[in-house]
Amino acid sequence: MSQALDSGMPPNQGEEGMLSGLKAFLSRLIPAPELPIPAPTGPFAVGISQQTLVTEGAGSADARVLTLDIWYPAADTAGYPVAPYTEKALNEALSKQFRMPRFMFSEVPSYSHREAPPAPGPHPVVIFNHGYAAFSKQNVATFQELASHGKIVLSLAHPGESLLARDSQGHAVPFDPQSEVNREVLRLQKDIRGYAKRLSMRLSQQRQAQTPEAYAIASAELAQDPQFKALRPQIERWVEDTRQVIAALQEGRCAGVLSEADPGKLTVMGHSLGGVVAMRLASEPVEGLRGIVNLDGPWLQEDPETIARPCVPALNLLSTQYRVAKQDLSTRGTLDGLYHESAAGAHVIDMKGAAHYNFTDLNFTPALKATFMLGSIDNRLMGELQNQAILEFLRRTTRDGGVFESPLVPAHAAVEQVVFPGKREG
């Protein structure tokens, strides 16, 4: 979930002195322009493009315009400009969300080149959904890494629900705090202590469940938490949005760099609420879906009497050190009850010392270790292990098979890996 930073103010030193003190104080919390996101390591250069997809949600007559930010393996980048990690409009939205002066958010160059020609495909596709009230460029470090290894990454922005999206004419569509869902969620988040206490209790129930029946009840109670209950319509929309993108790829309705995509080799990935979407699609898969990657999202289910059975392989990277209002909100151990009963199997990796936002590009902002947003894990190591696990999972699910023959990353003190090979029929 997205939360605002809560910090004190520098001492009052007169207007000029206060501004200088404010800048110095904020510089310890917000990344400097030289944000040290690692360079991609694969053999391909990286291109970046943006498209919009006009679609209709299931059962709705109202068209939705989805923004697709696309990273892809490039054939040549000479003469093609480098894109910033975050463009001007997004930085203005970030400044407003975090209540920080605009000067603290700058257009730092990335390793991606705008509209560079794509390398000939077809390339496997990863479709990403961000967390609640977040944005499509929240995991650029991972997107660039995957593209450099021959994957096409589509990151979705949802109109009014993402921090920033675009309409079909390219105009900015900001997060809408007055929508019915967002108004209720933001109201509930004002009582952060009550929210954290309830969520911690529900997650603990999932960890402690000893039978499939007990796990189903705990997961249904988590889904009935007031915040997740309020988010249910948005989760349904995001699931449908993702399905619509997949349908457009498989029906050949996507142009440009997406003509090099392989719609038969799909992976859905998400962080937080986007991880919930990915897991929903794992239990209700579409043709061509080879697996899902869940970055610190919980398992929710509506029916307490149903034993959930994900149908495609899953990689789950989970937090172990995420405390809000003195409550443990980490997802460690909360998925074991799900995958003990899974026929498809899963990798579950606890990232020791990782908090919820270590799974995003905020991981590379060490100053945020002073807040609840990041844990104690080394930032560079976190990024390397996360990307290594995802790349190896994609290699096994889209090309080589043997998904559960061994752990995805070598043994390391920073990770605890559990492999659930899946229950075989007969």
XYZ file of N, CA and C in Angstrom, residues 100-293:
582
model
N 6.327 17.003 -0.934
C 7.706 17.466 -0.982
C 7.836 18.512 -2.080
N 8.738 19.493 -1.891
C 8.934 20.503 -2.938
C 9.343 19.869 -4.267
N 8.888 20.461 -5.337
C 9.142 19.921 -6.677
C 10.626 19.806 -6.979
N 11.465 20.690 -6.403
C 12.882 20.661 -6.745
C 13.568 19.365 -6.291
N 12.904 18.608 -5.402
C 13.508 17.368 -4.931
C 13.316 16.217 -5.915
N 12.528 16.428 -6.958
C 12.267 15.380 -7.939
C 12.776 15.837 -9.299
N 13.789 15.178 -9.810
C 14.388 15.595 -11.072
C 14.301 14.470 -12.094
N 14.492 14.835 -13.369
C 14.395 13.877 -14.464
C 15.759 13.202 -14.664
N 16.034 12.180 -13.876
C 17.313 11.483 -13.917
C 17.351 10.558 -15.129
N 18.433 10.582 -15.932
C 18.506 9.702 -17.107
C 18.506 8.228 -16.720
N 17.826 7.428 -17.513
C 17.813 5.973 -17.317
C 18.762 5.326 -18.324
N 18.657 4.016 -18.461
C 19.433 3.287 -19.466
C 18.573 2.902 -20.664
N 17.402 3.511 -20.788
C 16.459 3.164 -21.845
C 16.403 4.272 -22.889
N 16.302 3.867 -24.162
C 16.318 4.818 -25.269
C 14.946 4.872 -25.927
N 14.438 6.102 -26.066
C 13.097 6.299 -26.614
C 13.001 5.851 -28.059
N 12.022 4.975 -28.296
C 11.621 4.546 -29.645
C 12.769 3.955 -30.452
N 13.776 3.402 -29.787
C 14.831 2.687 -30.516
C 14.214 1.485 -31.232
N 14.726 1.096 -32.395
C 14.145 -0.044 -33.110
C 14.304 -1.330 -32.305
N 13.276 -2.158 -32.252
C 13.360 -3.393 -31.459
C 14.210 -4.450 -32.130
N 14.833 -5.285 -31.323
C 15.497 -6.468 -31.858
C 14.432 -7.421 -32.386
N 14.717 -8.108 -33.484
C 13.720 -9.031 -34.035
C 13.300 -10.076 -33.003
N 11.999 -10.354 -32.971
C 11.452 -11.312 -32.016
C 11.176 -12.653 -32.656
N 10.219 -13.391 -32.085
C 9.342 -12.953 -30.988
C 10.002 -13.094 -29.618
N 9.618 -12.179 -28.697
C 10.181 -12.151 -27.364
C 9.105 -12.486 -26.324
N 9.457 -13.230 -25.271
C 8.518 -13.448 -24.171
C 8.061 -12.123 -23.579
N 6.861 -12.120 -23.000
C 6.239 -10.887 -22.509
C 5.979 -10.981 -21.014
N 6.301 -9.907 -20.298
C 5.977 -9.772 -18.883
C 5.017 -8.587 -18.746
N 3.861 -8.805 -18.130
C 2.871 -7.751 -17.919
C 2.843 -7.418 -16.439
N 3.049 -6.144 -16.105
C 3.240 -5.719 -14.714
C 2.113 -4.794 -14.260
N 1.638 -5.047 -13.024
C 0.725 -4.126 -12.348
C 1.387 -3.623 -11.065
N 1.341 -2.320 -10.855
C 1.969 -1.708 -9.688
C 1.069 -1.831 -8.461
N 1.520 -1.252 -7.341
C 0.753 -1.272 -6.110
C -0.300 -0.174 -6.073
N -1.085 -0.159 -4.994
C -2.152 0.825 -4.849
C -1.596 2.244 -4.899
N -2.209 3.085 -5.735
C -1.873 4.506 -5.882
C -0.434 4.726 -6.322
N 0.213 3.695 -6.869
C 1.585 3.827 -7.350
C 1.566 4.107 -8.850
N 2.652 3.777 -9.555
C 2.766 4.212 -10.948
C 3.511 3.171 -11.765
N 3.345 3.253 -13.071
C 3.842 2.215 -13.974
C 5.364 2.148 -14.019
N 6.053 3.199 -13.604
C 7.519 3.207 -13.649
C 8.132 2.953 -12.275
N 7.423 2.244 -11.417
C 7.927 2.059 -10.060
C 9.010 0.988 -9.969
N 9.213 0.187 -11.022
C 10.199 -0.893 -10.999
C 11.095 -0.875 -12.233
N 11.558 0.305 -12.617
C 12.336 0.435 -13.843
C 13.619 -0.392 -13.782
N 14.247 -0.482 -12.616
C 15.486 -1.256 -12.507
C 15.270 -2.697 -12.963
N 14.150 -3.290 -12.569
C 13.839 -4.657 -12.997
C 13.410 -4.693 -14.454
N 12.612 -3.722 -14.881
C 12.139 -3.719 -16.268
C 13.311 -3.638 -17.251
N 14.268 -2.757 -16.969
C 15.426 -2.617 -17.856
C 16.255 -3.899 -17.877
N 16.401 -4.510 -16.705
C 17.174 -5.756 -16.632
C 16.514 -6.854 -17.464
N 15.197 -6.995 -17.345
C 14.502 -8.027 -18.114
C 14.597 -7.749 -19.613
N 14.431 -6.497 -20.005
C 14.516 -6.151 -21.433
C 15.907 -6.437 -21.983
N 16.930 -6.197 -21.185
C 18.298 -6.439 -21.654
C 18.571 -7.926 -21.850
N 17.725 -8.766 -21.271
C 17.839 -10.218 -21.442
C 16.780 -10.759 -22.404
N 16.221 -9.895 -23.236
C 15.360 -10.359 -24.311
C 13.888 -10.462 -24.006
N 13.414 -9.813 -22.931
C 11.992 -9.831 -22.605
C 11.349 -8.485 -22.962
N 10.093 -8.522 -23.327
C 9.301 -7.304 -23.482
C 8.474 -7.135 -22.210
N 8.574 -5.967 -21.599
C 7.852 -5.687 -20.358
C 6.802 -4.615 -20.621
N 5.547 -4.929 -20.322
C 4.459 -3.957 -20.409
C 4.019 -3.626 -18.994
N 4.147 -2.386 -18.596
C 3.684 -1.961 -17.279
C 2.441 -1.110 -17.454
N 1.358 -1.517 -16.799
C 0.060 -0.874 -16.994
C -0.131 0.310 -16.060
N -0.737 1.363 -16.598
C -1.274 2.454 -15.783
C -2.779 2.472 -15.978
N -3.507 2.545 -14.865
C -4.962 2.450 -14.875
C -5.550 3.831 -14.610
N -6.443 4.318 -15.467
C -6.921 5.701 -15.356
C -7.602 5.989 -14.024
N -7.116 7.027 -13.344
C -7.697 7.463 -12.086
C -7.262 6.659 -10.880
N -6.640 5.491 -11.114
C -6.226 4.605 -10.029
C -4.711 4.526 -9.899
N -3.994 4.816 -10.980
C -2.549 4.978 -10.926
C -2.234 6.426 -10.560
N -1.039 6.633 -10.022
C -0.639 8.000 -9.704
C -0.692 8.877 -10.946
N -0.353 8.293 -12.101
C -0.419 9.028 -13.357
C -0.666 8.049 -14.493
N -1.626 8.367 -15.350
C -1.872 7.620 -16.578
C -2.026 8.636 -17.712
N -2.351 8.166 -18.902
C -2.557 9.033 -20.072
C -3.863 8.668 -20.745
N -4.498 9.667 -21.371
C -5.661 9.355 -22.188
C -5.207 9.091 -23.619
N -6.153 8.826 -24.505
C -5.801 8.447 -25.877
C -5.136 9.575 -26.650
N -5.264 10.816 -26.165
C -4.576 11.954 -26.801
C -3.251 12.283 -26.130
N -2.868 11.513 -25.128
C -1.599 11.735 -24.460
C -1.668 12.686 -23.286
N -2.869 13.142 -22.901
C -3.005 14.053 -21.770
C -2.930 13.283 -20.451
N -2.363 13.921 -19.450
C -2.191 13.285 -18.158
C -3.537 13.019 -17.483
N -3.666 11.841 -16.904
C -4.833 11.478 -16.095
C -4.316 11.155 -14.695
N -4.496 12.050 -13.733
C -3.920 11.835 -12.403
C -4.772 10.898 -11.553
N -4.196 10.470 -10.449
C -4.912 9.705 -9.427
C -6.125 10.505 -8.953
N -7.250 9.832 -8.833
C -8.499 10.499 -8.455
C -8.845 10.173 -7.002
N -8.509 11.042 -6.054
C -8.804 10.739 -4.644
C -10.281 10.782 -4.316
N -11.121 11.295 -5.249
C -12.549 11.417 -4.989
C -13.366 10.259 -5.544
N -12.713 9.298 -6.189
C -13.474 8.136 -6.639
C -14.003 7.383 -5.431
N -15.037 6.596 -5.635
C -15.664 5.903 -4.515
C -14.669 5.005 -3.789
N -13.868 4.241 -4.549
C -12.903 3.334 -3.934
C -11.827 4.116 -3.198
N -11.216 5.085 -3.881
C -10.094 5.801 -3.269
C -10.533 6.621 -2.061
N -11.711 7.197 -2.132
C -12.197 7.977 -0.994
C -12.323 7.096 0.251
N -12.837 5.873 0.078
C -12.998 4.971 1.214
C -11.644 4.453 1.707
N -10.756 4.087 0.793
C -9.447 3.580 1.208
C -8.666 4.657 1.951
N -8.667 5.872 1.428
C -7.935 6.951 2.089
C -8.543 7.278 3.445
N -9.851 7.146 3.567
C -10.490 7.356 4.870
C -10.019 6.299 5.872
N -9.972 5.057 5.427
C -9.556 3.980 6.309
C -8.086 4.109 6.708
N -7.257 4.606 5.798
C -5.832 4.718 6.093
C -5.521 5.821 7.100
N -6.477 6.697 7.361
C -6.235 7.723 8.378
C -6.063 7.099 9.757
N -6.728 5.974 9.980
C -6.548 5.237 11.231
C -5.480 4.173 10.996
N -4.228 4.619 10.854
C -3.166 3.706 10.466
C -2.930 2.640 11.532
N -3.118 2.995 12.800
C -2.900 2.009 13.866
C -3.944 0.900 13.806
N -5.208 1.294 13.616
C -6.259 0.289 13.509
C -6.081 -0.578 12.280
N -5.727 0.053 11.152
C -5.496 -0.686 9.913
C -4.368 -1.693 10.100
N -3.236 -1.239 10.669
C -2.080 -2.110 10.824
C -2.373 -3.267 11.789
N -3.096 -2.992 12.853
C -3.411 -4.041 13.830
C -4.286 -5.123 13.209
N -5.313 -4.712 12.458
C -6.197 -5.697 11.826
C -5.432 -6.543 10.812
N -4.646 -5.870 9.958
C -3.938 -6.582 8.907
C -2.909 -7.541 9.499
N -2.201 -7.102 10.541
C -1.217 -7.970 11.182
C -1.880 -9.235 11.727
N -3.053 -9.096 12.331
C -3.764 -10.244 12.882
C -4.170 -11.219 11.778
N -4.663 -10.699 10.645
C -5.096 -11.568 9.551
C -3.915 -12.310 8.930
N -2.801 -11.617 8.740
C -1.616 -12.265 8.182
C -1.093 -13.340 9.120
N -1.157 -13.072 10.413
C -0.740 -14.069 11.395
C -1.624 -15.312 11.320
N -2.912 -15.122 11.085
C -3.823 -16.265 10.956
C -3.443 -17.131 9.752
N -3.028 -16.492 8.656
C -2.583 -17.278 7.501
C -1.331 -18.081 7.852
N -0.388 -17.470 8.552
C 0.842 -18.180 8.916
C 0.561 -19.387 9.806
N -0.391 -19.244 10.685
C -0.647 -20.269 11.688
C -1.610 -21.356 11.226
N -2.236 -21.177 10.067
C -3.218 -22.158 9.594
C -2.550 -23.513 9.366
N -3.084 -24.556 9.968
C -2.492 -25.892 9.907
C -3.164 -26.805 8.888
N -4.317 -26.416 8.391
C -5.036 -27.236 7.418
C -5.474 -26.365 6.251
N -5.754 -26.967 5.084
C -6.273 -26.186 3.959
C -7.554 -25.439 4.313
N -8.389 -26.054 5.120
C -9.649 -25.420 5.503
C -9.398 -24.175 6.353
N -8.463 -24.284 7.297
C -8.129 -23.130 8.144
C -7.492 -22.018 7.334
N -6.666 -22.400 6.357
C -6.034 -21.378 5.510
C -7.078 -20.659 4.658
N -8.046 -21.393 4.144
C -9.098 -20.777 3.336
C -9.898 -19.782 4.171
N -10.203 -20.137 5.404
C -10.956 -19.237 6.278
C -10.141 -17.978 6.570
N -8.837 -18.146 6.886
C -7.985 -16.997 7.184
C -7.864 -16.069 5.974
N -7.750 -16.645 4.785
C -7.607 -15.840 3.570
C -8.894 -15.109 3.223
N -10.035 -15.742 3.486
C -11.315 -15.079 3.259
C -11.527 -13.946 4.256
N -11.089 -14.140 5.502
C -11.198 -13.069 6.490
C -10.291 -11.899 6.128
N -9.117 -12.186 5.564
C -8.243 -11.110 5.093
C -8.920 -10.330 3.962
N -9.577 -11.041 3.058
C -10.275 -10.376 1.958
C -11.424 -9.510 2.454
N -11.973 -9.849 3.640
C -13.076 -9.079 4.203
C -12.609 -7.918 5.074
N -11.288 -7.772 5.245
C -10.786 -6.584 5.941
C -11.344 -5.344 5.250
N -11.752 -4.318 6.001
C -12.400 -3.155 5.372
C -11.634 -2.562 4.193
N -10.311 -2.512 4.289
C -9.561 -1.912 3.179
C -9.591 -2.791 1.941
N -9.343 -4.088 2.081
C -9.382 -4.968 0.917
C -10.802 -5.104 0.385
N -11.786 -5.039 1.263
C -13.176 -5.079 0.803
C -13.488 -3.852 -0.044
N -12.986 -2.695 0.385
C -13.183 -1.473 -0.396
C -12.467 -1.551 -1.747
N -11.328 -2.247 -1.779
C -10.527 -2.341 -3.002
C -11.026 -3.394 -3.983
N -12.003 -4.196 -3.573
C -12.444 -5.302 -4.418
C -12.834 -4.856 -5.834
N -13.619 -3.786 -6.022
C -13.948 -3.381 -7.397
C -12.714 -3.001 -8.214
N -11.726 -2.390 -7.559
C -10.514 -2.006 -8.284
C -9.699 -3.242 -8.667
N -9.619 -4.211 -7.773
C -8.920 -5.450 -8.107
C -9.569 -6.104 -9.317
N -10.903 -6.152 -9.331
C -11.611 -6.748 -10.465
C -11.303 -5.997 -11.757
N -11.243 -4.667 -11.685
C -10.931 -3.880 -12.887
C -9.525 -4.177 -13.376
N -8.580 -4.265 -12.456
C -7.193 -4.497 -12.869
C -7.015 -5.896 -13.458
N -7.715 -6.864 -12.904
C -7.684 -8.206 -13.498
C -8.227 -8.155 -14.913
N -9.350 -7.473 -15.093
C -9.936 -7.366 -16.425
C -9.046 -6.552 -17.359
N -8.447 -5.467 -16.865
C -7.512 -4.692 -17.685
C -6.381 -5.580 -18.200
N -5.834 -6.406 -17.317
C -4.734 -7.283 -17.708
C -5.190 -8.291 -18.740
N -6.375 -8.837 -18.549
C -6.919 -9.774 -19.536
C -7.115 -9.100 -20.896
N -7.537 -7.850 -20.880
C -7.759 -7.133 -22.128
C -6.440 -6.885 -22.866
N -5.391 -6.585 -22.123
C -4.077 -6.414 -22.747
C -3.615 -7.723 -23.368
N -3.789 -8.812 -22.643
C -3.410 -10.125 -23.178
C -4.208 -10.436 -24.441
N -5.513 -10.172 -24.419
C -6.345 -10.430 -25.601
C -5.879 -9.601 -26.794
N -5.528 -8.334 -26.546
C -5.059 -7.478 -27.639
C -3.765 -8.014 -28.234
N -2.869 -8.524 -27.388
C -1.624 -9.109 -27.890
C -1.918 -10.361 -28.711
N -2.784 -11.220 -28.208
C -3.043 -12.492 -28.877
C -3.860 -12.332 -30.144
N -4.619 -11.260 -30.228
C -5.423 -11.006 -31.430
C -4.717 -10.111 -32.431
N -3.474 -9.745 -32.139
C -2.686 -8.947 -33.078
C -3.126 -7.508 -33.179
N -3.735 -6.964 -32.116
C -4.223 -5.585 -32.153
C -3.212 -4.577 -31.602
N -2.015 -5.025 -31.281
C -0.978 -4.130 -30.764
C 0.083 -3.916 -31.841
N 0.454 -2.673 -32.041
C 1.395 -2.331 -33.112
C 2.756 -1.959 -32.517
N 3.631 -1.443 -33.399
C 4.934 -0.956 -32.967
C 5.796 -2.082 -32.414
N 6.485 -1.812 -31.311
C 7.408 -2.800 -30.757
C 6.674 -4.062 -30.312
N 5.376 -3.963 -30.045
C 4.633 -5.130 -29.580
C 4.390 -6.149 -30.690
N 4.678 -5.770 -31.933
C 4.603 -6.754 -33.014
C 5.706 -7.801 -32.883
N 6.702 -7.538 -32.027
C 7.777 -8.497 -31.781
C 7.515 -9.348 -30.538
N 6.310 -9.244 -29.965
C 5.979 -9.988 -28.751
C 5.516 -11.400 -29.076
N 5.778 -12.314 -28.174
C 5.298 -13.688 -28.289
C 4.145 -13.880 -27.301
N 2.887 -13.810 -27.764
C 1.743 -13.915 -26.850
C 1.529 -15.313 -26.301
N 2.322 -16.278 -26.752
C 2.238 -17.623 -26.202
C 3.187 -17.843 -25.041
N 3.985 -16.825 -24.716
C 4.928 -16.904 -23.593
C 4.725 -15.680 -22.708
N 3.698 -15.747 -21.877
C 3.292 -14.622 -21.044
C 3.580 -14.898 -19.572
N 4.013 -13.857 -18.874
C 4.131 -13.881 -17.426
C 3.452 -12.634 -16.890
N 2.639 -12.771 -15.855
C 2.036 -11.618 -15.197
C 2.768 -11.402 -13.880
N 3.198 -10.169 -13.659
C 3.966 -9.815 -12.469
C 3.308 -8.616 -11.801
N 3.424 -8.515 -10.482
C 2.875 -7.354 -9.794
C 3.467 -7.185 -8.417
N 3.411 -5.957 -7.932
C 3.854 -5.627 -6.576
C 2.646 -5.254 -5.736
N 2.559 -5.781 -4.516
C 1.525 -5.397 -3.567
C 0.144 -5.695 -4.149
N -0.676 -4.673 -4.394
C -1.993 -4.913 -4.983
C -1.854 -5.534 -6.369
N -0.807 -5.169 -7.097
C -0.532 -5.808 -8.379
C -0.186 -7.275 -8.225
N 0.431 -7.639 -7.086
C 0.671 -9.047 -6.801
C -0.618 -9.806 -6.563
N -1.593 -9.156 -5.933
C -2.922 -9.761 -5.755
C -3.528 -10.071 -7.123
N -3.390 -9.129 -8.060
C -3.908 -9.323 -9.419
C -3.224 -10.520 -10.084
N -1.894 -10.595 -9.953
C -1.157 -11.708 -10.563
C -1.630 -13.044 -10.008
N -1.843 -13.121 -8.702
C -2.271 -14.388 -8.103
C -3.699 -14.748 -8.491
N -4.535 -13.736 -8.684
C -5.880 -14.014 -9.184
C -5.808 -14.677 -10.556
N -4.929 -14.163 -11.406
C -4.798 -14.725 -12.743
C -4.148 -16.103 -12.712
N -3.354 -16.394 -11.686
C -2.782 -17.733 -11.548
C -3.867 -18.767 -11.264
N -4.927 -18.352 -10.587
C -6.016 -19.279 -10.278
C -7.090 -19.284 -11.361
N -7.036 -18.307 -12.262
C -7.985 -18.235 -13.378
C -7.202 -17.898 -14.644
N -6.294 -18.774 -15.073
C -5.328 -18.402 -16.117
C -5.938 -18.300 -17.509
N -5.259 -17.518 -18.339
C -5.609 -17.418 -19.748
C -4.606 -18.235 -20.554
N -4.945 -18.523 -21.782
C -4.044 -19.272 -22.659
C -2.742 -18.499 -22.854
N -1.644 -19.195 -22.789
C -0.346 -18.563 -22.989
C 0.340 -18.123 -21.714
N -0.387 -18.145 -20.583
C 0.209 -17.717 -19.321
C 1.098 -18.829 -18.784
N 2.409 -18.567 -18.731
C 3.372 -19.581 -18.298
C 3.647 -19.529 -16.796
N 3.395 -18.382 -16.167
C 3.669 -18.253 -14.746
C 3.367 -16.851 -14.271
N 3.446 -16.663 -12.946
C 3.240 -15.333 -12.370
C 4.362 -15.040 -11.381
N 4.646 -13.749 -11.200
C 5.632 -13.290 -10.233
C 4.928 -12.329 -9.284
